[in-house]
Amino acid sequence: MSTAPPPSDPSAVAVELERIRRTIEVGFTRTDGALALLVQRTDQTEQRLTEHEQHLDRQDARLDAVERGDGLADHESRLRTLERARWPLPSLAALTGVGALALALLDFTR
């Protein structure tokens, strides 16, 4: 059976103080690690938030442009140009049909 040294023994006090110091040091190290992890996650969250904010700003600018009608006149002019370029196609189809009918009637009468 070992006997504990008396509390007034300077070596026993020094040993206990060293154990307490190590315990506190380990606790501080764990706390520092946890805080470093939280800081890293906060930085990543801030970066993602900034990216989302920039994306939202771009989408908002696009929506504003659509609401103002920017580019709508350009689309209208392009559509009119395409429509003008297409008009001969139905006319040619009608002429081809009339020609075929005329040939069929000519052949039928012979």
Coordinates of C-alpha atoms in Angstrom, one line a residue:
M1 CA 0.0 0.0 0.0
S2 CA 1.5 3.3 -1.0
T3 CA 1.1 6.3 1.0
A4 CA 0.2 9.6 -0.7
P5 CA 2.7 12.4 0.0
P6 CA 1.4 15.1 2.3
P7 CA -0.2 18.1 0.4
S8 CA 2.5 20.4 1.8
D9 CA 5.3 18.4 0.0
P10 CA 6.8 20.7 -2.7
S11 CA 7.5 17.8 -5.0
A12 CA 4.0 16.5 -4.9
V13 CA 2.6 20.0 -5.5
A14 CA 5.0 20.3 -8.5
V15 CA 3.9 17.0 -9.9
E16 CA 0.2 17.9 -9.6
L17 CA 0.8 21.3 -11.1
E18 CA 2.6 19.6 -14.1
R19 CA -0.4 17.2 -14.6
I20 CA -2.8 20.1 -14.5
R21 CA -0.7 22.1 -16.9
R22 CA -0.6 19.2 -19.4
T23 CA -4.4 18.7 -19.1
I24 CA -4.9 22.4 -19.8
E25 CA -2.5 22.3 -22.7
V26 CA -4.3 19.3 -24.3
G27 CA -7.6 21.1 -23.8
F28 CA -6.3 24.3 -25.4
T29 CA -4.8 22.3 -28.3
R30 CA -8.2 20.6 -29.0
T31 CA -9.9 24.0 -28.8
D32 CA -7.4 25.6 -31.2
G33 CA -8.0 22.7 -33.7
A34 CA -11.7 23.0 -33.4
L35 CA -11.5 26.8 -33.9
A36 CA -9.2 26.4 -36.9
L37 CA -11.7 24.0 -38.5
L38 CA -14.6 26.5 -37.8
V39 CA -12.6 29.3 -39.4
Q40 CA -11.9 27.2 -42.5
R41 CA -15.5 26.3 -42.9
T42 CA -16.6 29.9 -42.4
D43 CA -14.1 30.9 -45.1
Q44 CA -15.5 28.3 -47.5
T45 CA -19.0 29.3 -46.7
E46 CA -18.2 33.0 -47.4
Q47 CA -16.6 32.1 -50.7
R48 CA -19.6 30.1 -51.8
L49 CA -21.9 32.9 -50.7
T50 CA -19.9 35.4 -52.7
E51 CA -20.1 33.1 -55.8
H52 CA -23.9 32.7 -55.3
E53 CA -24.2 36.5 -54.9
Q54 CA -22.3 37.1 -58.2
H55 CA -24.4 34.5 -60.0
L56 CA -27.6 36.1 -58.7
D57 CA -26.4 39.6 -59.8
R58 CA -25.8 38.2 -63.3
Q59 CA -29.2 36.7 -63.4
D60 CA -30.8 39.9 -62.1
A61 CA -29.0 41.9 -64.8
R62 CA -30.3 39.5 -67.5
L63 CA -33.8 39.8 -66.1
D64 CA -33.6 43.6 -66.1
A65 CA -32.5 43.5 -69.8
V66 CA -35.4 41.3 -70.7
E67 CA -37.8 43.5 -68.8
R68 CA -36.5 46.6 -70.5
G69 CA -36.8 44.9 -73.9
D70 CA -33.1 45.2 -74.8
G71 CA -32.4 43.0 -77.7
L72 CA -36.1 42.6 -78.5
A73 CA -35.8 45.0 -81.5
D74 CA -32.9 43.0 -82.7
H75 CA -34.9 39.8 -82.6
E76 CA -37.8 41.5 -84.4
S77 CA -35.6 42.7 -87.2
R78 CA -34.0 39.2 -87.6
L79 CA -37.4 37.6 -87.6
R80 CA -38.6 40.0 -90.3
T81 CA -35.5 39.3 -92.4
L82 CA -36.2 35.5 -92.1
E83 CA -39.8 35.9 -93.1
R84 CA -38.9 38.0 -96.2
A85 CA -36.4 35.3 -97.2
R86 CA -39.1 32.6 -96.9
W87 CA -41.9 34.1 -98.9
P88 CA -40.8 32.7 -102.3
L89 CA -41.0 29.1 -101.0
P90 CA -44.8 28.9 -100.7
S91 CA -45.1 30.8 -104.0
L92 CA -42.9 28.3 -105.8
A93 CA -44.8 25.4 -104.2
A94 CA -48.1 26.9 -105.5
L95 CA -46.7 27.5 -109.0
T96 CA -45.3 24.0 -109.1
G97 CA -48.8 22.7 -108.1
V98 CA -50.5 24.7 -110.8
G99 CA -48.0 23.5 -113.4
A100 CA -48.5 19.9 -112.4
L101 CA -52.3 20.4 -112.7
A102 CA -51.9 22.0 -116.1
L103 CA -49.8 19.1 -117.3
A104 CA -52.2 16.6 -115.8
L105 CA -55.1 18.3 -117.6
L106 CA -53.2 18.4 -120.8
D107 CA -52.3 14.8 -120.6
F108 CA -55.9 13.9 -119.7
T109 CA -57.3 15.7 -122.7
R110 CA -55.2 13.8 -125.2

